[in-house]
Short mmCIF file of C-alpha atoms in Angstrom, two decimals:
data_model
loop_
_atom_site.label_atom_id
_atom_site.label_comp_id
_atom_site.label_asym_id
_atom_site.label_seq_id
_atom_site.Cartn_x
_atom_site.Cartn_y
_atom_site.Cartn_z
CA UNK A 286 286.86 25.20 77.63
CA UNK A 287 289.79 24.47 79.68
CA UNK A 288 289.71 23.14 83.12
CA UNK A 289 291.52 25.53 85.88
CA UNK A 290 294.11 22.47 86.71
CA UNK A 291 294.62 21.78 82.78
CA UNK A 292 295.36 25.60 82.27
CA UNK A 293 297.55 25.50 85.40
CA UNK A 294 299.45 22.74 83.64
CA UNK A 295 300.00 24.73 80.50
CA UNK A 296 301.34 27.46 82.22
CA UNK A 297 303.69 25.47 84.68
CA UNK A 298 305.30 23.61 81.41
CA UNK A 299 305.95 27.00 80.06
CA UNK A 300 308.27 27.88 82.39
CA UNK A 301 311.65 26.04 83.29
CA UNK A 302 313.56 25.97 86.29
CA UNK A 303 315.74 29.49 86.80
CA UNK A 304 319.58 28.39 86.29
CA UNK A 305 321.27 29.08 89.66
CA UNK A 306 323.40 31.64 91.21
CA UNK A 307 326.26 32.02 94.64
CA UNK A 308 325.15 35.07 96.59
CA UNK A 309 326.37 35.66 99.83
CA UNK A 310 324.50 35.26 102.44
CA UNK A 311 324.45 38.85 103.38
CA UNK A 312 322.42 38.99 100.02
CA UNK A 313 320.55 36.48 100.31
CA UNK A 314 317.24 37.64 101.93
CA UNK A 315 314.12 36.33 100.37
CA UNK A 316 315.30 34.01 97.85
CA UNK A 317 314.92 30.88 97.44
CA UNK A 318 317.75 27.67 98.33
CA UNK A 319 318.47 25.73 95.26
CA UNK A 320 321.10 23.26 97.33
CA UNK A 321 321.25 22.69 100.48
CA UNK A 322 323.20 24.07 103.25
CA UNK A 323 325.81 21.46 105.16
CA UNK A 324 326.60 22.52 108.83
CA UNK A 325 330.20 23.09 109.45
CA UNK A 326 330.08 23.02 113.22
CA UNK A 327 327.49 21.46 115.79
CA UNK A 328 325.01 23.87 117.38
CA UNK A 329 325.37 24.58 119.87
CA UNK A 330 329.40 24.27 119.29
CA UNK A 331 330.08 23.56 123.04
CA UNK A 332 328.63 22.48 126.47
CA UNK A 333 327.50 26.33 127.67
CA UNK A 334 324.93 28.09 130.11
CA UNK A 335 321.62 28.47 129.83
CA UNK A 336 321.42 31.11 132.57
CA UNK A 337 323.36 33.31 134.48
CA UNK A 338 324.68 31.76 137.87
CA UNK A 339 327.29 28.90 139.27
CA UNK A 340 328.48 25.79 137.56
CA UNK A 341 329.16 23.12 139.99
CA UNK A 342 328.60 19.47 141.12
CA UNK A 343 325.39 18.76 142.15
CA UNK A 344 326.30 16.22 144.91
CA UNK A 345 327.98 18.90 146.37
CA UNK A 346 325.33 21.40 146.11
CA UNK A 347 323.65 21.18 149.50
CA UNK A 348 324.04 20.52 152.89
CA UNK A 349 324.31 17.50 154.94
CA UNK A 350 320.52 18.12 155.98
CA UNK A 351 320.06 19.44 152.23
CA UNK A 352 320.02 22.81 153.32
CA UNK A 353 322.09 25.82 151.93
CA UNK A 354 325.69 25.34 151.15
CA UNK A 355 328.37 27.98 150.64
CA UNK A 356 331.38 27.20 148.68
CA UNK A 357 334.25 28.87 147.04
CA UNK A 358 333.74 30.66 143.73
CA UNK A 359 336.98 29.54 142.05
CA UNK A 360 336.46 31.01 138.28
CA UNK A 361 334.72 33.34 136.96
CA UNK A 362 333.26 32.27 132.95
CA UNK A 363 331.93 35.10 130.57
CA UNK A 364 330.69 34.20 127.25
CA UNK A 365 333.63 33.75 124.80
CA UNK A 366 336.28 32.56 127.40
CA UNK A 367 338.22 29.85 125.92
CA UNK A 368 340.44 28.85 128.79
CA UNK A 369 337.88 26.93 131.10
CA UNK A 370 339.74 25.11 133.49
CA UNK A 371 338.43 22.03 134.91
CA UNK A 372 336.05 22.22 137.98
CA UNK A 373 337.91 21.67 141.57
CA UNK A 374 335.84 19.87 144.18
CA UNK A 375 334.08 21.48 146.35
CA UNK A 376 333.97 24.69 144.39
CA UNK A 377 331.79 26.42 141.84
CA UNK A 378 332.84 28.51 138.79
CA UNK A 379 330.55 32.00 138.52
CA UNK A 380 329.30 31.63 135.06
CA UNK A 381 327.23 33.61 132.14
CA UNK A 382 324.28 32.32 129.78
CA UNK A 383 326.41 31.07 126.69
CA UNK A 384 329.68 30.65 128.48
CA UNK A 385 331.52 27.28 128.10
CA UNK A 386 330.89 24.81 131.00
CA UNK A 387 333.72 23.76 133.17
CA UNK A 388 334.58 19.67 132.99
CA UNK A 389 333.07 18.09 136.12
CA UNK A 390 329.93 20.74 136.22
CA UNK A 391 326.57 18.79 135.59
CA UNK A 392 324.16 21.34 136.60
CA UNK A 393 323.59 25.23 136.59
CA UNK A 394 322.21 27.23 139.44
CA UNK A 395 320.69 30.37 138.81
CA UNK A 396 321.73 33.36 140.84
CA UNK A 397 318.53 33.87 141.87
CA UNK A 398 318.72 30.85 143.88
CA UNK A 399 321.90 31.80 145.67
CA UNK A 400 323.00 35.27 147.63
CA UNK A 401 325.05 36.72 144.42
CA UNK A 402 328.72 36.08 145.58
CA UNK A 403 331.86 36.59 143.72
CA UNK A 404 334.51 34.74 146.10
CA UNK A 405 332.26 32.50 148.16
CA UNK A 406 328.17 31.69 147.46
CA UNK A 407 325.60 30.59 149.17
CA UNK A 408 323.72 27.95 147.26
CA UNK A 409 320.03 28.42 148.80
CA UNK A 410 318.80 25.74 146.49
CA UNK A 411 319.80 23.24 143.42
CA UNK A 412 317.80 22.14 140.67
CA UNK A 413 317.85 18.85 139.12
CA UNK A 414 320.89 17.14 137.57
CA UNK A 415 321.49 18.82 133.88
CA UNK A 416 319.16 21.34 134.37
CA UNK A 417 319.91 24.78 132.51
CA UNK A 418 322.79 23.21 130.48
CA UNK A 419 323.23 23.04 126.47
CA UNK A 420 324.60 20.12 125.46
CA UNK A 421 327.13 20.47 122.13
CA UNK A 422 324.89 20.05 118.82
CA UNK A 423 321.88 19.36 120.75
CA UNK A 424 320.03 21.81 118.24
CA UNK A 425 322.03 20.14 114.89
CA UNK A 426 325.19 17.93 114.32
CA UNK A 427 328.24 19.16 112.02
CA UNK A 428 327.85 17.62 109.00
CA UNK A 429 323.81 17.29 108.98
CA UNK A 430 321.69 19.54 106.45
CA UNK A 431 320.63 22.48 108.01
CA UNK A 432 318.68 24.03 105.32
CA UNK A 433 317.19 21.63 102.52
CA UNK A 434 316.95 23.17 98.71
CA UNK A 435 313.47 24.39 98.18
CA UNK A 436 313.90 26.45 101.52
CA UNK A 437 312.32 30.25 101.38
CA UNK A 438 315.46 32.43 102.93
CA UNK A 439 313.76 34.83 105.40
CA UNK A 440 315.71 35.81 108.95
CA UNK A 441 315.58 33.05 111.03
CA UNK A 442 317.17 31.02 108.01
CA UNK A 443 319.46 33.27 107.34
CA UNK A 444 320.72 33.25 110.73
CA UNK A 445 321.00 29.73 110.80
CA UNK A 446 322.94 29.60 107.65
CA UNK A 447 325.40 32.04 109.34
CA UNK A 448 325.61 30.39 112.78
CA UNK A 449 326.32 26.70 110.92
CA UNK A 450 329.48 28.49 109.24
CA UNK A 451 328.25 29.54 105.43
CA UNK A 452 329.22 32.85 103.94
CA UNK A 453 327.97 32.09 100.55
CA UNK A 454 324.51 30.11 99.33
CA UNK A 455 323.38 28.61 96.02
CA UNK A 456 319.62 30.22 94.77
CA UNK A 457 317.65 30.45 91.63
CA UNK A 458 318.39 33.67 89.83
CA UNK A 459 314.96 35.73 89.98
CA UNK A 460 312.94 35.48 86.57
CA UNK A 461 312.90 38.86 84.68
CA UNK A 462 309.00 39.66 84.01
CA UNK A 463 307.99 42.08 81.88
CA UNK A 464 304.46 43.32 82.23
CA UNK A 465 302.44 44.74 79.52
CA UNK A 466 299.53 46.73 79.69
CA UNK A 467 297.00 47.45 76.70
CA UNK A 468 295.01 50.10 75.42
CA UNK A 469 293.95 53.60 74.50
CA UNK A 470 291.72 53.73 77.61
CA UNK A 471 294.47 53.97 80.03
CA UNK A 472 295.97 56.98 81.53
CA UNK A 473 299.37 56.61 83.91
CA UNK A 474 298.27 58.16 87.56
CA UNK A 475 298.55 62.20 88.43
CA UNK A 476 297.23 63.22 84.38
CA UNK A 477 293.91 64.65 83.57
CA UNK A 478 291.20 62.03 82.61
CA UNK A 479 288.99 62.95 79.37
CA UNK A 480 285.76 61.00 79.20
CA UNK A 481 286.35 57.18 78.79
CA UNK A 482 289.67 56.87 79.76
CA UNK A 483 290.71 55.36 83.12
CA UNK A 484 293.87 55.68 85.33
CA UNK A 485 296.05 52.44 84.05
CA UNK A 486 296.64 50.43 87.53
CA UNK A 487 297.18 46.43 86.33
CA UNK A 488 300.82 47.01 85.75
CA UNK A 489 301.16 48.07 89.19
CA UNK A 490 299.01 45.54 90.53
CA UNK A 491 300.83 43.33 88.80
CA UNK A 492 304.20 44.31 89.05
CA UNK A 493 303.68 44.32 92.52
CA UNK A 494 302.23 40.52 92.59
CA UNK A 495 305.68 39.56 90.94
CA UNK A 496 307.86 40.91 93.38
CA UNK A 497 306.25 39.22 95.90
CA UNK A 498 306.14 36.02 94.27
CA UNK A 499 310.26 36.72 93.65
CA UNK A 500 310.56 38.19 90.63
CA UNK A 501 312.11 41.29 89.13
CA UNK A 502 309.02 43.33 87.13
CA UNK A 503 309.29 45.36 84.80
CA UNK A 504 306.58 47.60 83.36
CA UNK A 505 305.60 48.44 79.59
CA UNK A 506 302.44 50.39 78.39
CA UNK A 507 300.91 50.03 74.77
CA UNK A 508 298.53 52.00 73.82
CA UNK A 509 298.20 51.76 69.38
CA UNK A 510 295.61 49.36 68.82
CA UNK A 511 298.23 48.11 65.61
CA UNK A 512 299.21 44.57 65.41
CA UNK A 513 302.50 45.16 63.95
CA UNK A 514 303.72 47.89 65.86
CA UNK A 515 302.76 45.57 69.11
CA UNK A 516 304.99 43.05 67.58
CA UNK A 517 307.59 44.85 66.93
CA UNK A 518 307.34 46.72 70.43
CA UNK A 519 307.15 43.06 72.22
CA UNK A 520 309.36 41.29 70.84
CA UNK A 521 312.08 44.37 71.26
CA UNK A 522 311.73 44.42 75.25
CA UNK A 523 311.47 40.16 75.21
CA UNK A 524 315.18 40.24 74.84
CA UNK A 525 316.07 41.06 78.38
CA UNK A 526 312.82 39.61 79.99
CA UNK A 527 312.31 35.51 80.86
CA UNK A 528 308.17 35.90 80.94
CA UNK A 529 306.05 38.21 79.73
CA UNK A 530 302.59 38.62 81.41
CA UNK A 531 299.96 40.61 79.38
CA UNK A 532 296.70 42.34 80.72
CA UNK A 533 294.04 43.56 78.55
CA UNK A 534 293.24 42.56 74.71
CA UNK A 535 292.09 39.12 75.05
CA UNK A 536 288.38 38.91 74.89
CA UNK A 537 285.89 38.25 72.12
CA UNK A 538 285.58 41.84 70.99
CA UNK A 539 287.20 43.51 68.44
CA UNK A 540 290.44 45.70 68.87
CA UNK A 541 292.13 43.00 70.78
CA UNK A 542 295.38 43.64 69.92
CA UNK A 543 296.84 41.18 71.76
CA UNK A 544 295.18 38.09 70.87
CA UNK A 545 295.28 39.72 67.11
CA UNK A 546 299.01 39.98 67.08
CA UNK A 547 300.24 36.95 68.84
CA UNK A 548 297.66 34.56 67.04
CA UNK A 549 299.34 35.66 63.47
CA UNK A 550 302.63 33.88 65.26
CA UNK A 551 300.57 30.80 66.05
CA UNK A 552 302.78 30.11 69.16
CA UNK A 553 300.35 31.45 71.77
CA UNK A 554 296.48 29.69 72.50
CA UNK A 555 293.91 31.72 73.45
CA UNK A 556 290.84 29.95 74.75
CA UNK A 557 288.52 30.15 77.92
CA UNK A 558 288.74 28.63 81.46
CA UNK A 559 285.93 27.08 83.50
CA UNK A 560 286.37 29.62 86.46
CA UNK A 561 284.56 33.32 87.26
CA UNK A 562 286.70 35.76 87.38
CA UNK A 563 289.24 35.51 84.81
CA UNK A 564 287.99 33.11 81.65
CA UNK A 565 289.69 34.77 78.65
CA UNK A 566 293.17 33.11 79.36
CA UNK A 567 296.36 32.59 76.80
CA UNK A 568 299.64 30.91 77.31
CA UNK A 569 302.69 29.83 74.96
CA UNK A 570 305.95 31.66 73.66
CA UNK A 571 307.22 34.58 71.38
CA UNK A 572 310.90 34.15 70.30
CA UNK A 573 310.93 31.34 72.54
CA UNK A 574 309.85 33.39 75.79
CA UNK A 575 307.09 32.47 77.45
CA UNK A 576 304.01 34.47 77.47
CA UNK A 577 301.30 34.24 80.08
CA UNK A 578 297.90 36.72 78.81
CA UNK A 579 295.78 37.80 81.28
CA UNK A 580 292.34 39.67 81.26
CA UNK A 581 292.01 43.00 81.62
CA UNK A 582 289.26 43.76 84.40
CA UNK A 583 291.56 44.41 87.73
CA UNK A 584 289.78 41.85 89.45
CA UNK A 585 290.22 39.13 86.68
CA UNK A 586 294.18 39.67 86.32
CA UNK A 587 294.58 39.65 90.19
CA UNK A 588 292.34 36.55 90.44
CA UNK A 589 294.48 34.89 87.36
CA UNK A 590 297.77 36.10 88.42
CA UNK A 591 296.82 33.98 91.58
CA UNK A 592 296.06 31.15 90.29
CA UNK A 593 297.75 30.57 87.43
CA UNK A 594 301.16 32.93 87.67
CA UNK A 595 302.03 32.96 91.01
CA UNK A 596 302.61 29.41 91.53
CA UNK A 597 304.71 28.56 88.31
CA UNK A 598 306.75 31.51 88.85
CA UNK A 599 307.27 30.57 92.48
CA UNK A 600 307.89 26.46 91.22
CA UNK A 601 310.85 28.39 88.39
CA UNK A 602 312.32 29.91 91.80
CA UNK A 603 312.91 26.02 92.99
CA UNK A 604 309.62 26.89 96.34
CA UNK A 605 309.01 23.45 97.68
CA UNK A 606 306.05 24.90 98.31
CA UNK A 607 304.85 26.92 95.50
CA UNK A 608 300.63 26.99 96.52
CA UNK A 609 299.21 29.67 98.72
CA UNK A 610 298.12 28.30 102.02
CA UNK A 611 294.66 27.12 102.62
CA UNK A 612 292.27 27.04 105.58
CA UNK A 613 288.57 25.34 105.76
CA UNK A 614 286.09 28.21 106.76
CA UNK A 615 282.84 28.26 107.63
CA UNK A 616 280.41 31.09 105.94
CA UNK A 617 278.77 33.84 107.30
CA UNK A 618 275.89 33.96 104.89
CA UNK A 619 274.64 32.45 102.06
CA UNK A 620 275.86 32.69 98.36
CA UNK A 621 275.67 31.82 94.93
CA UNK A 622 277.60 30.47 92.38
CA UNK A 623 277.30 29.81 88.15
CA UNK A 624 276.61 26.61 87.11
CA UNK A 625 280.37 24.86 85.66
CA UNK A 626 282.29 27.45 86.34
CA UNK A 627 285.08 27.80 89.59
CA UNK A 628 284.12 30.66 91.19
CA UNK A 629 287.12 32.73 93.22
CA UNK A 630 285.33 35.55 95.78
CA UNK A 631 286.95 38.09 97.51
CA UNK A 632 286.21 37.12 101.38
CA UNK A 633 287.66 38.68 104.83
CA UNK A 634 288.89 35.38 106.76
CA UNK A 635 288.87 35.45 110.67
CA UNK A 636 288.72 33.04 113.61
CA UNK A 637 287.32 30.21 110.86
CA UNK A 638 285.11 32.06 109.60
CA UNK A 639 284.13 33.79 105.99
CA UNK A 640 282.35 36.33 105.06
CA UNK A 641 281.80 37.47 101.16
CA UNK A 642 283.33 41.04 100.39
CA UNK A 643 281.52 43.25 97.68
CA UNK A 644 280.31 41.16 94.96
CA UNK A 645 281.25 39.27 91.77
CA UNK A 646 282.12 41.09 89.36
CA UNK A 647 285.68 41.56 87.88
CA UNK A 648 286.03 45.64 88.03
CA UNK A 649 285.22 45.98 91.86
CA UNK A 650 289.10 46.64 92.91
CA UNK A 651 287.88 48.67 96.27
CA UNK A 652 286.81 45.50 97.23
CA UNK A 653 289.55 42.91 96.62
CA UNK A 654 291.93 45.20 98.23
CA UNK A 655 289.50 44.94 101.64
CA UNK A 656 289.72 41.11 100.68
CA UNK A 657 292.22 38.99 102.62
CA UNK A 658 291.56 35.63 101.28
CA UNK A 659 289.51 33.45 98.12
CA UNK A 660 286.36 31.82 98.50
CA UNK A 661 286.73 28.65 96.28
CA UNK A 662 283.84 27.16 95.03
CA UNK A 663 283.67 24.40 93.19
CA UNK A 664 281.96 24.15 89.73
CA UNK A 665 279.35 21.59 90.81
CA UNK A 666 277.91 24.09 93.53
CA UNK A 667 275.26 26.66 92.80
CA UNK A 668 274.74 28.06 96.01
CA UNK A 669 275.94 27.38 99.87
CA UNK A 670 273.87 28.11 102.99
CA UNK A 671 275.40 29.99 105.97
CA UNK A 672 277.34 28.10 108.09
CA UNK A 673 278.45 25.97 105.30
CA UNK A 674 282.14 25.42 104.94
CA UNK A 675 284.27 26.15 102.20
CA UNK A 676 288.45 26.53 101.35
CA UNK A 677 289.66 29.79 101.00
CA UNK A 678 292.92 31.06 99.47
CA UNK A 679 294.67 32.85 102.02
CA UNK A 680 296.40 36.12 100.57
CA UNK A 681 298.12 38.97 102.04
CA UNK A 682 297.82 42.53 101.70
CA UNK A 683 294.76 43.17 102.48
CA UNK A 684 293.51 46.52 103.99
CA UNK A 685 292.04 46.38 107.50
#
């Protein structure tokens, strides 16, 4: 029986960095950096405004008692004015947030703290040398990295990318997955059910697991239990695909058509994993493509996808940090656990705390998708007392 982290490892070494790609940045939502990104100018790019009001001196700011002052307003600044002209003593230049400050200003008064004029003001108070300025590349310096390779590209990375000058970045390609489903059990959604069959839902769940994780699914149902028509079928689709992740047909029992065709190629080991849900595990290749088997029990494939698929695929897409995050939590009542084997519950994390949703077993789906995180216990611990803390997987999507 393999170890969790040794099965981990298998599946990691299966699957090689994804050869990179220019997209521009327009295009570039939700991928991942694979080099990183140079800025081009400083940010900001000039002295400017941090508020709307008067750039002036502020020696000359107040009155001879440090009272009010009124002075001329000899400019007026909007944002984007390129002509700033120095500032004349004794004056002050009416200026916007993000407007370029004058040479000779070294502070910023807010209109509030004046009466609002356009050709003379009265300065009713002044703040502290410097205050509401931004100093040129105060935020980053031209020529510094400004995103680093490994870097997730949501908005506010984006936006940086843009504002720094680049109009084209470097990612991983996403991998092509192709999911495969199993057996004469499963019915697609909206058709009638005859007794023992079951609406077929892993290669959604799944599918939609490895878009989130960055990949581009695609989904294949087989339902003849016949090894050679299975390997024919497979290895067919594996053209266009870079992984293929199976669900279904890997247990002990007979009619496990996957496990019975891909162990006549000899290229993919089935075994067990010390962990509850999710023991019946395979890994290796077919035509040189890896192949990642999963069980089929909803529960069990979500559980393995987790911990096994998610993070390679998301270490292929160049993540620097391909591991869900994880919090300490303390429980909110008792539980128990099997002897040797990691367990993974379904919890609801809030405010530190855990609580157990539904129990063990692999085919309760109602109650991972109320789940919002993964009680991890280790394989030395039987049972846990309330109050007793424990890690926990944090995962999204969970109902409320």
């Amino acid at each position: 029986m393999r170890t969790v982290e040794e099965h981990q490892a298998a599946v990691n070494a299966l699957l090689p960095a994804m050869p990179e790609e220019v997209v521009p940045v327009a295009e570039a939502h939700g991928r991942v950096l694979a080099r990183d990104v140079v800025a081009q100018v400083p940010l900001p790019g000039f002295d400017n405004s941090a508020m709307d009001g008067y750039a002036g001196r502020w020696t000359e700011l107040a009155g001879p008692d440090g009272g009010p002052v009124r002075l001329r307003v000899a400019e007026d600044i909007p944002a984007g004015r390129s002509d700033v002209v120095p500032l004349a003593a004794g004056t002050v230049h009416r200026i916007m947030t993000g407007a370029p400050l004058p040479p000779g200003a070294d502070v910023v008064v807010p209109v509030e703290l004046t009466d609002g004029g356009t050709e003379h003001v009265e300065i009713r108070d002044r703040p502290a040398p410097g205050t509401h300025l931004r100093a040129a590349g105060e935020d980053i310096e031209a020529g510094t990295v400004a995103l680093s390779a490994g870097a997730p590209l949501g908005a506010a990375q984006l936006g940086l990318a843009a504002a720094v000058g680049a109009t084209e970045l470097t990612v991983r390609r996403r991998p092509r997955v192709l999911i495969l489903s199993t057996g004469s059990e499963l019915v697609e959604p909206g058709q009638p059910l005859a007794r023992g069959q079951i609406y077929e839902s892993n290669s959604l769940l799944l599918a939609a697991a490895v878009e989130e994780a960055g990949g581009i699914p695609r989904r294949l149902h087989f339902v003849p239990d016949d090894v050679d028509q299975f390997l024919a079928t497979v290895r067919a689709e594996l053209v266009s695909a870079d992984l293929l992740v199976t669900s279904g047909g890997v247990s002990a029992g007979a009619y496990e058509v996957v496990k019975d065709a891909f162990r006549t190629l000899g290229s993919v080991e089935f075994g067990k994993v010390g962990m509850q849900p999710g023991g019946p595990q395979g890994a290796g290749t077919v035509d040189g493509v890896p192949v990642i088997t999963l069980p089929g029990n909803p529960v069990s494939a979500f559980v393995s996808f987790e911990v096994f698929v998610r993070p390679a695929l998301r270490r292929a897409l160049g993540h620097a940090f391909p591991d869900r995050l994880r919090a300490p939590a303390r429980l909110t009542g008792p539980l128990r656990s099997p002897s040797g084997k990691r367990q993974f519950l379904r919890g609801r994390y809030d405010g530190g705390e855990v609580s157990q949703v539904g129990g063990p077993g692999s085919h309760l789906v109602a109650h991972l998708a109320r789940a919002n995180c993964l009680v991890v216990v280790p394989e030395d611990v039987t049972e846990l007392p309330a109050g007793a803390e424990v890690d926990v997987v944090l995962i999204e999507g969970a109902l409320q």
